[in-house]
mmCIF file of C-alpha atoms in Angstrom:
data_model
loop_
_atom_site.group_PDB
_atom_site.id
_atom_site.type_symbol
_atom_site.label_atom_id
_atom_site.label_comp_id
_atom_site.label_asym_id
_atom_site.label_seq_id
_atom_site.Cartn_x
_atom_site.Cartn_y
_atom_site.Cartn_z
ATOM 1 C CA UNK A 16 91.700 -22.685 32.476
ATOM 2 C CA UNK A 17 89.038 -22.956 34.942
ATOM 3 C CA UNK A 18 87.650 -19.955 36.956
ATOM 4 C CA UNK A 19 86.443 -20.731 40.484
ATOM 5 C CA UNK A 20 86.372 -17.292 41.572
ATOM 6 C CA UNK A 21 84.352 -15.259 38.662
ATOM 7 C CA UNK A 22 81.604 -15.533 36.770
ATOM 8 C CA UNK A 23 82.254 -15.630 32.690
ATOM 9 C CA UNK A 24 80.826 -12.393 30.830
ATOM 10 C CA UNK A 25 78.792 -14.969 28.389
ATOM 11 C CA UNK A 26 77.087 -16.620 31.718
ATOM 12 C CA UNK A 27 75.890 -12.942 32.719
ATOM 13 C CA UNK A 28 74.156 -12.885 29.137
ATOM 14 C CA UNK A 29 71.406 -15.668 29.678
ATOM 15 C CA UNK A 30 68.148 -14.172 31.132
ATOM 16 C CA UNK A 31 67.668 -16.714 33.979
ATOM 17 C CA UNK A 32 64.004 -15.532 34.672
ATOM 18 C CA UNK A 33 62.589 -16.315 30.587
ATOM 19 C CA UNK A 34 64.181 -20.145 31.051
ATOM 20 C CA UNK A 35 61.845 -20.826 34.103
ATOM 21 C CA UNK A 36 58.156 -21.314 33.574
ATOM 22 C CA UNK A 37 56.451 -22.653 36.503
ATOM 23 C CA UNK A 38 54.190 -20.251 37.920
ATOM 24 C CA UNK A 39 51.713 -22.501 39.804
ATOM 25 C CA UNK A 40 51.144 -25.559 41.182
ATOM 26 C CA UNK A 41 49.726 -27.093 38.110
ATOM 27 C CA UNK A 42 52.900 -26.084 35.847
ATOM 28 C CA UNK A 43 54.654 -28.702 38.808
ATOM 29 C CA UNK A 44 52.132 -31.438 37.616
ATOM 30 C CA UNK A 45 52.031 -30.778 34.313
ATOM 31 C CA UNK A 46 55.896 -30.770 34.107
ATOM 32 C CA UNK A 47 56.112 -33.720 36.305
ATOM 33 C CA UNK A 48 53.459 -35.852 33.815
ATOM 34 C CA UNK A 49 55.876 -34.874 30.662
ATOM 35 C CA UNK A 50 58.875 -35.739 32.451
ATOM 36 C CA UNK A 51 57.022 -39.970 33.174
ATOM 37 C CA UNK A 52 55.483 -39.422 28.956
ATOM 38 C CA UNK A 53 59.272 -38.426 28.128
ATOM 39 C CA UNK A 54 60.821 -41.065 30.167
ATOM 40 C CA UNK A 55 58.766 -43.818 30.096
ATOM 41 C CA UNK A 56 56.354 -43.307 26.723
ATOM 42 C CA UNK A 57 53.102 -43.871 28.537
ATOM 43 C CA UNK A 58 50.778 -41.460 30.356
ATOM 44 C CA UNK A 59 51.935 -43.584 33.703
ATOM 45 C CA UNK A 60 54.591 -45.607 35.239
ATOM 46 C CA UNK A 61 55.041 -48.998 34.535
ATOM 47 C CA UNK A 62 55.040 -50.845 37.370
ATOM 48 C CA UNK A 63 55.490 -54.256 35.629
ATOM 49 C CA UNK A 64 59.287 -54.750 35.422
ATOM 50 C CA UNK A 65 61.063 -58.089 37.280
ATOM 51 C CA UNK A 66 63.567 -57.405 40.064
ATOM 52 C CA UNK A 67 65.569 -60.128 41.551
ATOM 53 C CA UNK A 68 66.138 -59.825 44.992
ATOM 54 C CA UNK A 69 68.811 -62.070 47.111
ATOM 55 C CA UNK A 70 69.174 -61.838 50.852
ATOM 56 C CA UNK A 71 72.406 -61.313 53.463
ATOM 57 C CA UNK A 72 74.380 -61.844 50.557
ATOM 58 C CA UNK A 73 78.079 -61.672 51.567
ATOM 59 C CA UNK A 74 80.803 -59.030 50.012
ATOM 60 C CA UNK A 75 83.776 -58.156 51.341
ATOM 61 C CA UNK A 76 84.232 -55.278 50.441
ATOM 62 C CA UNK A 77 81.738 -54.030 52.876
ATOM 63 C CA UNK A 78 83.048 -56.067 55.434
ATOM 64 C CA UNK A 79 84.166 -52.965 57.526
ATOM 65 C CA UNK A 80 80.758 -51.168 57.684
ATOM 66 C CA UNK A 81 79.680 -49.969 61.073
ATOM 67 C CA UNK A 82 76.138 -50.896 62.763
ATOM 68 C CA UNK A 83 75.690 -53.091 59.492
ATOM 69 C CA UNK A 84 73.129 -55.746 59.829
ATOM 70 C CA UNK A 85 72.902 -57.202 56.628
ATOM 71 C CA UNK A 86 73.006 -57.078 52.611
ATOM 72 C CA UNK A 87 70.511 -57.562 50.440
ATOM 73 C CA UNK A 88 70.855 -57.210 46.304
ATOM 74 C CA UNK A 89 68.551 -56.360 43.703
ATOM 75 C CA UNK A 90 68.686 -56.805 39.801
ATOM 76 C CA UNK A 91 66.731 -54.612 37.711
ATOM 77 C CA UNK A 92 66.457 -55.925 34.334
ATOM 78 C CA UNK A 93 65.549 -53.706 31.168
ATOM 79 C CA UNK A 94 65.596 -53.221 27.673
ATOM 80 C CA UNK A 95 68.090 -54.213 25.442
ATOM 81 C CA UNK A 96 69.471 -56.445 28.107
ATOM 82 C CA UNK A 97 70.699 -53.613 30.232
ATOM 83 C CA UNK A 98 70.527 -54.694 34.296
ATOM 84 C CA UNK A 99 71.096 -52.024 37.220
ATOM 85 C CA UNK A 100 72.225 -54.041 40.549
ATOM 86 C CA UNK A 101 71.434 -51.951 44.022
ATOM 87 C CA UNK A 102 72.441 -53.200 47.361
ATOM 88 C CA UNK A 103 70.411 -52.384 50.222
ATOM 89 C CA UNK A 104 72.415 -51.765 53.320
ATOM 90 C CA UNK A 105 69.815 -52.421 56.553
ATOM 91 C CA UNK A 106 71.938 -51.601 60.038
ATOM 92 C CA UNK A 107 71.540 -53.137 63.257
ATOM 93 C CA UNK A 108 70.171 -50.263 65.080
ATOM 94 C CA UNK A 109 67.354 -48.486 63.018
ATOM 95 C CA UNK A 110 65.332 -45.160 62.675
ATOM 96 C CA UNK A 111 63.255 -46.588 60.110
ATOM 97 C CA UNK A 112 64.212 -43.893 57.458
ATOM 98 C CA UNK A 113 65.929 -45.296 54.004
ATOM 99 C CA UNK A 114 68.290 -43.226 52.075
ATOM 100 C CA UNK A 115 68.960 -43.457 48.468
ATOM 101 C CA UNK A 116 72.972 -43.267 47.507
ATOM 102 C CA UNK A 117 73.893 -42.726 44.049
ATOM 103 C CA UNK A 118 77.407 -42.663 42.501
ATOM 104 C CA UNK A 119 78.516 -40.599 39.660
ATOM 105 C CA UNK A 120 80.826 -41.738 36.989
ATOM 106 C CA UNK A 121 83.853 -42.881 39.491
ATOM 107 C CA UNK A 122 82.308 -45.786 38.812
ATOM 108 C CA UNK A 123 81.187 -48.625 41.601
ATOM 109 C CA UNK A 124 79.012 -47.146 44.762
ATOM 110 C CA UNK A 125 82.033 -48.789 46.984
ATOM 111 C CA UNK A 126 83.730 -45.326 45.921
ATOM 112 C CA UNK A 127 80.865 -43.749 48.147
ATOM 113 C CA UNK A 128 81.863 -46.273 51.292
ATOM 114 C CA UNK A 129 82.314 -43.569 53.620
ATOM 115 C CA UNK A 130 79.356 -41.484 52.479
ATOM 116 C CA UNK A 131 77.287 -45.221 52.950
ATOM 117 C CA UNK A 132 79.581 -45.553 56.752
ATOM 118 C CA UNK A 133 78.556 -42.453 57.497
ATOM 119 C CA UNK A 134 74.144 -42.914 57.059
ATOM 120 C CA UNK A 135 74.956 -45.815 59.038
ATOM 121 C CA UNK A 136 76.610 -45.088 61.718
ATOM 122 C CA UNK A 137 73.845 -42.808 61.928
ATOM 123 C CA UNK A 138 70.812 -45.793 62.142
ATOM 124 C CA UNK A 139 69.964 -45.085 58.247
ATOM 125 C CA UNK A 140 69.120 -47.720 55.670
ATOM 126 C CA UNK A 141 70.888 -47.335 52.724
ATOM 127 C CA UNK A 142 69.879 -48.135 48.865
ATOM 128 C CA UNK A 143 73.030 -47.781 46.887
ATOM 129 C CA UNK A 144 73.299 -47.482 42.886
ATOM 130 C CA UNK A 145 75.611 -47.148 40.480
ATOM 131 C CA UNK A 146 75.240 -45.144 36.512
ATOM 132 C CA UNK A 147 73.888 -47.302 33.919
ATOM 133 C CA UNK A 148 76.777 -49.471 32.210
ATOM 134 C CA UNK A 149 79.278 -48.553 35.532
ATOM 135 C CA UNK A 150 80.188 -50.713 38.201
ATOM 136 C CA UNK A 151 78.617 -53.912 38.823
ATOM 137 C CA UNK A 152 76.134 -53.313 35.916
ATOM 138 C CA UNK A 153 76.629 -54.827 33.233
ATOM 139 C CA UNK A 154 77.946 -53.421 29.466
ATOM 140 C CA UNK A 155 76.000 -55.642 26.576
ATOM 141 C CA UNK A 156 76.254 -55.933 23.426
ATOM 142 C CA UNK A 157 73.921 -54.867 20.887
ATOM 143 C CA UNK A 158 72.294 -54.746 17.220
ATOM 144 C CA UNK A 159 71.778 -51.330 16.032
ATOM 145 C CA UNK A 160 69.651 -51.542 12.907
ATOM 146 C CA UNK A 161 71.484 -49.812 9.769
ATOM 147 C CA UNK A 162 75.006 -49.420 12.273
ATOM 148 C CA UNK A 163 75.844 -53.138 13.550
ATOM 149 C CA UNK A 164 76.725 -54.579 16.727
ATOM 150 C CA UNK A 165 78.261 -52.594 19.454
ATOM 151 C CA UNK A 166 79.098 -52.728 22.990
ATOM 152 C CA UNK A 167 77.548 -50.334 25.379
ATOM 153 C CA UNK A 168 80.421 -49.270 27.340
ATOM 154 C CA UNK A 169 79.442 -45.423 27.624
ATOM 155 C CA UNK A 170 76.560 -43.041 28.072
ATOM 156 C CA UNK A 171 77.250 -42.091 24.800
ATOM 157 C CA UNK A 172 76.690 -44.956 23.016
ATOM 158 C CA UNK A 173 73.272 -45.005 24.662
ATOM 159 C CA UNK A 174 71.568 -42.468 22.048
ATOM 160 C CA UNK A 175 71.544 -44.999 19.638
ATOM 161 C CA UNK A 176 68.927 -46.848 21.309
ATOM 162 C CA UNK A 177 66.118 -43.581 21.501
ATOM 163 C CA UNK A 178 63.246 -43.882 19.859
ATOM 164 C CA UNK A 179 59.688 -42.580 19.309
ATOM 165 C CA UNK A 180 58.880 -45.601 21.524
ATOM 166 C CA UNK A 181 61.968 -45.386 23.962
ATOM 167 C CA UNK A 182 64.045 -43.353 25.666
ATOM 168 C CA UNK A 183 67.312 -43.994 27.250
ATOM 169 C CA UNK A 184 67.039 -41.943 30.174
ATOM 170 C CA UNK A 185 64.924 -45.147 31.604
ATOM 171 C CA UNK A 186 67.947 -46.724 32.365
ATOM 172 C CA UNK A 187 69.265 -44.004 34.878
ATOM 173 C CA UNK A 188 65.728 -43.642 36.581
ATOM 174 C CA UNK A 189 63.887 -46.774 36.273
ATOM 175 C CA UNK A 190 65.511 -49.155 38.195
ATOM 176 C CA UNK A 191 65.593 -46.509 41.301
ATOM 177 C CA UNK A 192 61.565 -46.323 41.011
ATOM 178 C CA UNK A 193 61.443 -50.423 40.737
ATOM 179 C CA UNK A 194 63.180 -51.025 43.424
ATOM 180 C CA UNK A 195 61.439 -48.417 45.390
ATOM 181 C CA UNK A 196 58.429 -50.114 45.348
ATOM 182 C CA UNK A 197 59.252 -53.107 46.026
ATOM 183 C CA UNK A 198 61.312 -51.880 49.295
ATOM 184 C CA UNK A 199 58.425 -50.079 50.119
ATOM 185 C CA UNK A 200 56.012 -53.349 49.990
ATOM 186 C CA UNK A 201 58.862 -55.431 51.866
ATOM 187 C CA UNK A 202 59.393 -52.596 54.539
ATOM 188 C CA UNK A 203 57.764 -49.879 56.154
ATOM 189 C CA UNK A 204 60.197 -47.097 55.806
ATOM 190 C CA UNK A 205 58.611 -44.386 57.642
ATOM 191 C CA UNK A 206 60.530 -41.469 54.889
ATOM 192 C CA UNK A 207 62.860 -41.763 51.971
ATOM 193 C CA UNK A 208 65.832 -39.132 50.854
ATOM 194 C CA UNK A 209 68.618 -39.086 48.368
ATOM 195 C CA UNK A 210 72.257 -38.091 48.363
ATOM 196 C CA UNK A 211 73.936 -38.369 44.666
ATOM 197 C CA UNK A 212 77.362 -37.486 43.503
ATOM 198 C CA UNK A 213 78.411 -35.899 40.753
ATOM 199 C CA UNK A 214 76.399 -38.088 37.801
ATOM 200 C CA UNK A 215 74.850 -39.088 41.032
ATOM 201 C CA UNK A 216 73.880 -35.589 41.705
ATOM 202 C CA UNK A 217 71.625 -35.162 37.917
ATOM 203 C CA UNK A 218 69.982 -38.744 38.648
ATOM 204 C CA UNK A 219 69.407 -37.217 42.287
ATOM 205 C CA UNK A 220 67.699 -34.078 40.682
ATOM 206 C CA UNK A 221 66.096 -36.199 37.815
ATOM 207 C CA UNK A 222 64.321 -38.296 40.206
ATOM 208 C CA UNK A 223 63.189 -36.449 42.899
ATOM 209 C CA UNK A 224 61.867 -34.085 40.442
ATOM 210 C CA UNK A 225 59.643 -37.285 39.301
ATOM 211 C CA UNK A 226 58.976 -39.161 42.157
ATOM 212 C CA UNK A 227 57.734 -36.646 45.330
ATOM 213 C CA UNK A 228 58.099 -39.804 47.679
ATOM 214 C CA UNK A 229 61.723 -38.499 48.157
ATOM 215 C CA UNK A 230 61.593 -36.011 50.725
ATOM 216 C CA UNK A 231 64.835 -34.405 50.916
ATOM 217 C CA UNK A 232 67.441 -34.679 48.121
ATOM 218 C CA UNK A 233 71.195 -33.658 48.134
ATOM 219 C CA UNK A 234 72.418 -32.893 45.146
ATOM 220 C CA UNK A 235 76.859 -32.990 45.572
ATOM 221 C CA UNK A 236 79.079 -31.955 42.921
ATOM 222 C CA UNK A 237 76.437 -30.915 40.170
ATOM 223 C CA UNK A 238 74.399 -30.614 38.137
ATOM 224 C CA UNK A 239 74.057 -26.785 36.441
ATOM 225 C CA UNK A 240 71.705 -24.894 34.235
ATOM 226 C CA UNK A 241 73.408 -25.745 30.385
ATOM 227 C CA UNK A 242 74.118 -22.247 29.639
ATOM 228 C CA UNK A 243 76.609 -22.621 32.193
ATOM 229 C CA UNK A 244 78.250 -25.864 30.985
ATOM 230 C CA UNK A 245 78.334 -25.948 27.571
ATOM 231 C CA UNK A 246 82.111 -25.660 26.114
ATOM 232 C CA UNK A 247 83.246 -25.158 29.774
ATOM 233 C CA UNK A 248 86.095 -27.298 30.531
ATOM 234 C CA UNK A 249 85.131 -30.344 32.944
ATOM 235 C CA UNK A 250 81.389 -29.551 32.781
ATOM 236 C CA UNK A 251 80.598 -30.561 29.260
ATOM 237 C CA UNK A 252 79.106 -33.651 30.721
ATOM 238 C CA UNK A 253 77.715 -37.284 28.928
ATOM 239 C CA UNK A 254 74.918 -38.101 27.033
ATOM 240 C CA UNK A 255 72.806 -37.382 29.542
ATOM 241 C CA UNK A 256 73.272 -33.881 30.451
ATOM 242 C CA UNK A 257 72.921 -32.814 27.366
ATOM 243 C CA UNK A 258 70.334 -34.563 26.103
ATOM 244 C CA UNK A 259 67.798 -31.658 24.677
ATOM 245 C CA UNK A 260 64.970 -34.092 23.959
ATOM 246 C CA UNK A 261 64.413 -34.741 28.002
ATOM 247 C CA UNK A 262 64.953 -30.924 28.537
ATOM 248 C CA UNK A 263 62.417 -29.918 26.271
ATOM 249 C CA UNK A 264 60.159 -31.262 28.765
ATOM 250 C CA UNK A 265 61.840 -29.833 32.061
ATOM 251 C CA UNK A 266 65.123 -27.713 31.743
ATOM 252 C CA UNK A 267 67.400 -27.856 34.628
ATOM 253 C CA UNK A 268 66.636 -25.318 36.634
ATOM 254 C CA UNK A 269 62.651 -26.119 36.342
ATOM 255 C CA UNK A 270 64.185 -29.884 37.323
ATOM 256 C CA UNK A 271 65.771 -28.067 40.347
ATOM 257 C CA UNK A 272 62.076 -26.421 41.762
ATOM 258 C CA UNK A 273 60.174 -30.003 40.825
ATOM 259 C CA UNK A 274 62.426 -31.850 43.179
ATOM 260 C CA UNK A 275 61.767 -29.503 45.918
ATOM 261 C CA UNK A 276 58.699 -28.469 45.196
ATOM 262 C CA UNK A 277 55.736 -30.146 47.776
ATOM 263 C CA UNK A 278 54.727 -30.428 51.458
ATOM 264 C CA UNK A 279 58.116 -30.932 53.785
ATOM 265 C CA UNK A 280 60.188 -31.659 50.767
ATOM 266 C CA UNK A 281 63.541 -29.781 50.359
ATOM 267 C CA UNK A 282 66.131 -30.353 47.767
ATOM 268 C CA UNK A 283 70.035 -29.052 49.014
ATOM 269 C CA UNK A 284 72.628 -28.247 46.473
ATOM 270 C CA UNK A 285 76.058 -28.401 47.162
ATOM 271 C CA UNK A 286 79.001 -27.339 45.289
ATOM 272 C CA UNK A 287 82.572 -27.079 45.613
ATOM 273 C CA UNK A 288 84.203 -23.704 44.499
ATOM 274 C CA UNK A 289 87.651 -25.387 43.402
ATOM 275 C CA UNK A 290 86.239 -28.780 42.695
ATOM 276 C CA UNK A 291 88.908 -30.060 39.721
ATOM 277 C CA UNK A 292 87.125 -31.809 38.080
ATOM 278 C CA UNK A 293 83.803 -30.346 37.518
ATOM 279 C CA UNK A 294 80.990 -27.458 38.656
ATOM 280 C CA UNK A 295 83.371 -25.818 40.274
ATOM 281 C CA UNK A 296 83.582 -21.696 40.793
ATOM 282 C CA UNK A 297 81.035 -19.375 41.457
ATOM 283 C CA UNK A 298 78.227 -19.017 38.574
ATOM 284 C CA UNK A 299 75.352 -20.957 40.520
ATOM 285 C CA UNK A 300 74.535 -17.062 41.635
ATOM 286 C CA UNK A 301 73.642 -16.201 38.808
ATOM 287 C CA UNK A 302 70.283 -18.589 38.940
ATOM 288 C CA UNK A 303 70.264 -18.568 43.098
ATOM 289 C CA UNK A 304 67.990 -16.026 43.777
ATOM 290 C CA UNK A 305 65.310 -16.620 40.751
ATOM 291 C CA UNK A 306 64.650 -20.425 42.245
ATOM 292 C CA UNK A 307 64.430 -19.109 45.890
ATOM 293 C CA UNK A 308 62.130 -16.604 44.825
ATOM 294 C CA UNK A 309 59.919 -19.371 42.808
ATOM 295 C CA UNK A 310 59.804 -21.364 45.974
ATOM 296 C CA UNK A 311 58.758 -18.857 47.459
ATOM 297 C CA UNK A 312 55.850 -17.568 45.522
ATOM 298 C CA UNK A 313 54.904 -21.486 45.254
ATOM 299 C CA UNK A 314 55.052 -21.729 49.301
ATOM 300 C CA UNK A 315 55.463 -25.808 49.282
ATOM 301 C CA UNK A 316 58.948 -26.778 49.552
ATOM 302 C CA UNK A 317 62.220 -25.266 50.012
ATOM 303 C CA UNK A 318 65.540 -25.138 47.831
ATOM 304 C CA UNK A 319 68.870 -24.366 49.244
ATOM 305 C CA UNK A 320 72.505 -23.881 47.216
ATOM 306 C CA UNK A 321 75.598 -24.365 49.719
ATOM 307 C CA UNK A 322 79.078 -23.439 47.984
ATOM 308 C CA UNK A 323 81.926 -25.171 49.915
ATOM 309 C CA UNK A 324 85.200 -23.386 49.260
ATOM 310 C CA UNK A 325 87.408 -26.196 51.776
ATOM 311 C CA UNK A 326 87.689 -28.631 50.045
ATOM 312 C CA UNK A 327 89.649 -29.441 46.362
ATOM 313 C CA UNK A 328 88.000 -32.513 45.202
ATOM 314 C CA UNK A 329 85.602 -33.715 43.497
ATOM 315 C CA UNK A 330 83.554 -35.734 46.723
ATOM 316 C CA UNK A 331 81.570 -35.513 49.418
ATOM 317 C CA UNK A 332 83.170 -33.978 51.960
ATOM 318 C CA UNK A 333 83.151 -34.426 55.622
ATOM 319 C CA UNK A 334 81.518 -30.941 56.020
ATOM 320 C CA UNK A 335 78.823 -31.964 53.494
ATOM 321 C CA UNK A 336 78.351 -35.167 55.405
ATOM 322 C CA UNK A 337 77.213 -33.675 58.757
ATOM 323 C CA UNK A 338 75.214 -30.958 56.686
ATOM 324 C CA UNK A 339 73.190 -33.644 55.286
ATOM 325 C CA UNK A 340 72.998 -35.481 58.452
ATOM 326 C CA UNK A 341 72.165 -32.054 60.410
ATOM 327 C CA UNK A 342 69.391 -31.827 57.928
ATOM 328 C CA UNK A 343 67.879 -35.404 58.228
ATOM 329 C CA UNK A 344 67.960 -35.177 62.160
ATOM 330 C CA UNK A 345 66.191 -31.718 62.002
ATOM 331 C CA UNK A 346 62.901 -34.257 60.833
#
């Protein structure tokens, strides 16, 4: 049974304050630096990876867009033949600012077509991805040494591939940074932001945490601190959430501070209390006050947690919407 209107007894036990340890600027850096070592096994980030770009490229199921000027698609290729594709939605009229979409496990980032209407409508650019394996991306097959070959249809099959010398979470975060820069050296986007859903909502976290180009984030429908998902029904998660090895380096509330943490950056949580499917209820307040108070002391950045009790489903909803556009505007 799921409880969206207390907070479990167990959840109460954790001591929220020990799990934290930034303290100064330089616990930020030195975080940030494991998370790239972690991620990408090298003190910095490669910047050396192909992208295939096409331009105006036609798909109907966009057709209906508003203020849409044109499509253009990138291809990310990476190891062990696995490709990210990212469509880059520029509108007629323009204020020059890019925002980053990113779609959860539904699937395809057509499921977030009214989020994408919406940033629009409004004279943003959009860069829209989908999970690794999900959507347009594609699901190869592989050799595993001492297992055979498999396909990779799942997050899960993806810790068969970590190694001393690589680590699957470069598949979720990479192709985000790749295209980045080259948007950046075909443009000149005057700010970047990020909305994620759900799955959307941990690469949302993940990245901003690494890359402080991304000035405001909006994380929607997750992620939590693991104390709070773990054997909780609908938050157990993939791979990826629960993949100790990455939060050795940066758990998730430290991942919460890093991605708000610097000069006019702000990172925006919002959850739905009786979300069915998952992070649903209450128990964010048991960390609330500890990252406020961080942000604080730290004085570079701000962190807010909104809990929308409207709405029963797991999406974006309308209220969230204008809240995110509210914020944007308020640049």
């Amino acid at each position: 049974d799921k409880n969206f209107e207390t907070i479990e007894p167990i959840f109460q036990k954790t001591d929220v304050h020990s799990l934290i340890d930034i303290k100064s600027k330089n616990d930020i850096f030195e975080k940030r630096n494991d998370l790239i070592n972690f991620i990408w096994k090298s003190e910095e980030i490669p910047d050396d990876t192909k992208i295939l770009s096409e331009h105006n490229i036609i798909d109907e199921k966009f057709d209906s867009l508003e203020n849409l000027h044109q499509i253009n698609r990138y291809e990310i290729e990476m190891e062990y033949g696995v490709n990210s594709i990212a469509y880059l939605f520029l509108p007629d009229k323009s204020n020059n600012v890019l925002v980053i979409y990113h779609q959860g496990h539904a699937g395809d980032f057509v499921e977030g077509f009214e989020t994408i209407n919406n940033l629009l409508k409004n004279n943003y650019s959009v860069l829209a991805f989908s999970m690794p394996l999900l959507g347009q991306n594609n699901q190869p097959e592989i050799e595993i040494s001492n297992i055979g070959i498999i396909k990779l249809q799942s997050h899960n099959n993806l810790q068969f591939l970590d190694t001393e010398n690589f680590s699957s979470i470069k598949f979720f975060i990479h192709p985000i940074l790749v295209s980045l820069n080259h948007i950046e050296q075909e443009f000149n986007f005057k700010q970047f932001h990020m909305i994620g859903i759900s799955g959307g909502a941990w690469t949302t976290t993940l990245y901003s945490a690494i890359d402080d180009r991304i000035e405001k984030s909006y994380a929607v429908g997750g992620p939590l601190p693991l104390f709070l998902t773990i054997n909780v029904p609908g938050n157990e998660g993939d791979y990826e959430l629960n993949h100790k090895p990455l939060y050795d380096n940066a758990n998730m509330l430290e991942l919460f501070i890093l991605s708000a943490y610097g000069d006019q950056r702000e990172h925006i949580k919002f959850l739905n209390q009786y979300d069915p499917c998952c992070y649903y209820g209450i128990s964010y307040q048991l960390f609330e006050n500890e990252v406020y108070q961080i942000m604080n002391e730290l004085d570079s950045g701000k962190i807010n947690i909104i809990l929308d009790s409207n709405i029963r489903e797991h999406t974006i909803s309308k209220n969230t919407i204008n809240s995110i556009l509210n914020s944007m505007n308020n640049d």
